[in-house]
GROMACS .gro file of C-alpha atoms in nm:
model
   97
    1UNK     CA    1  -2.287  16.415  22.215
    2UNK     CA    2  -2.241  16.201  21.908
    3UNK     CA    3  -1.933  15.991  21.863
    4UNK     CA    4  -1.864  15.849  21.521
    5UNK     CA    5  -1.841  15.473  21.495
    6UNK     CA    6  -1.489  15.334  21.467
    7UNK     CA    7  -1.395  15.194  21.126
    8UNK     CA    8  -1.470  14.826  21.085
    9UNK     CA    9  -1.465  14.556  20.819
   10UNK     CA   10  -1.608  14.207  20.783
   11UNK     CA   11  -1.404  13.933  20.617
   12UNK     CA   12  -1.536  13.597  20.495
   13UNK     CA   13  -1.334  13.300  20.373
   14UNK     CA   14  -1.458  12.978  20.217
   15UNK     CA   15  -1.195  12.783  20.412
   16UNK     CA   16  -1.139  12.822  20.788
   17UNK     CA   17  -0.867  13.064  20.897
   18UNK     CA   18  -0.654  13.022  21.208
   19UNK     CA   19  -0.635  13.388  21.310
   20UNK     CA   20  -0.365  13.345  21.580
   21UNK     CA   21  -0.150  13.147  21.334
   22UNK     CA   22  -0.179  13.422  21.071
   23UNK     CA   23  -0.085  13.686  21.328
   24UNK     CA   24   0.208  13.474  21.453
   25UNK     CA   25   0.342  13.428  21.097
   26UNK     CA   26   0.326  13.801  21.030
   27UNK     CA   27   0.475  13.903  21.368
   28UNK     CA   28   0.165  14.091  21.486
   29UNK     CA   29   0.118  14.097  21.864
   30UNK     CA   30  -0.220  13.997  22.004
   31UNK     CA   31  -0.390  13.884  22.322
   32UNK     CA   32  -0.672  13.632  22.333
   33UNK     CA   33  -0.980  13.755  22.516
   34UNK     CA   34  -1.193  13.440  22.473
   35UNK     CA   35  -1.258  13.170  22.210
   36UNK     CA   36  -1.423  13.409  21.965
   37UNK     CA   37  -1.229  13.731  22.029
   38UNK     CA   38  -0.878  13.872  22.039
   39UNK     CA   39  -0.714  14.212  22.043
   40UNK     CA   40  -0.429  14.277  21.802
   41UNK     CA   41  -0.171  14.555  21.795
   42UNK     CA   42  -0.076  14.652  21.442
   43UNK     CA   43   0.171  14.937  21.413
   44UNK     CA   44   0.029  15.167  21.679
   45UNK     CA   45  -0.338  15.079  21.632
   46UNK     CA   46  -0.542  14.840  21.845
   47UNK     CA   47  -0.788  14.614  21.666
   48UNK     CA   48  -1.076  14.410  21.806
   49UNK     CA   49  -1.112  14.085  21.607
   50UNK     CA   50  -1.429  13.881  21.662
   51UNK     CA   51  -1.553  13.568  21.486
   52UNK     CA   52  -1.922  13.532  21.407
   53UNK     CA   53  -1.922  13.166  21.507
   54UNK     CA   54  -1.658  12.925  21.618
   55UNK     CA   55  -1.319  12.988  21.775
   56UNK     CA   56  -1.057  13.230  21.640
   57UNK     CA   57  -0.846  12.927  21.548
   58UNK     CA   58  -1.110  12.808  21.298
   59UNK     CA   59  -1.287  13.118  21.165
   60UNK     CA   60  -1.482  13.154  20.842
   61UNK     CA   61  -1.611  13.506  20.909
   62UNK     CA   62  -1.452  13.772  21.125
   63UNK     CA   63  -1.530  14.130  21.213
   64UNK     CA   64  -1.238  14.369  21.267
   65UNK     CA   65  -1.282  14.705  21.434
   66UNK     CA   66  -1.021  14.974  21.490
   67UNK     CA   67  -1.054  15.038  21.862
   68UNK     CA   68  -0.762  15.274  21.901
   69UNK     CA   69  -0.636  15.485  21.614
   70UNK     CA   70  -0.266  15.497  21.530
   71UNK     CA   71  -0.053  15.742  21.722
   72UNK     CA   72   0.003  16.060  21.521
   73UNK     CA   73   0.364  16.084  21.640
   74UNK     CA   74   0.464  15.785  21.428
   75UNK     CA   75   0.457  15.996  21.112
   76UNK     CA   76   0.275  15.737  20.901
   77UNK     CA   77   0.000  15.986  20.823
   78UNK     CA   78  -0.242  15.693  20.781
   79UNK     CA   79  -0.605  15.731  20.880
   80UNK     CA   80  -0.764  15.467  21.104
   81UNK     CA   81  -0.954  15.338  20.798
   82UNK     CA   82  -0.634  15.302  20.593
   83UNK     CA   83  -0.461  15.120  20.878
   84UNK     CA   84  -0.765  14.894  20.921
   85UNK     CA   85  -0.760  14.802  20.551
   86UNK     CA   86  -0.387  14.728  20.567
   87UNK     CA   87  -0.436  14.511  20.876
   88UNK     CA   88  -0.734  14.327  20.721
   89UNK     CA   89  -0.523  14.246  20.411
   90UNK     CA   90  -0.299  14.034  20.636
   91UNK     CA   91  -0.584  13.781  20.665
   92UNK     CA   92  -0.633  13.759  20.288
   93UNK     CA   93  -0.262  13.698  20.236
   94UNK     CA   94  -0.243  13.461  20.534
   95UNK     CA   95  -0.539  13.256  20.414
   96UNK     CA   96  -0.364  13.183  20.083
   97UNK     CA   97  -0.057  13.019  20.236
   0.00000   0.00000   0.00000
């Protein structure tokens, strides 16, 4: 019984990123789990976002994992990896503002 690992990506910024603020600005729903972790709902996928050190409101490095793939009924035809990359791009754009 071998399950494949869910798609994940690591993001590093030279300046701290306030993850909840980025998600608020882009209208992405999330729930805080603790200081270093939150779960975000992007389209119909669920993403686990964890910082390597420090709180999610002041993160330099974060790890994003697609916990729940998008629902096939939404017709996007995006793979979990494609959705993960699109979601991760929100943090690059949000860090520049």
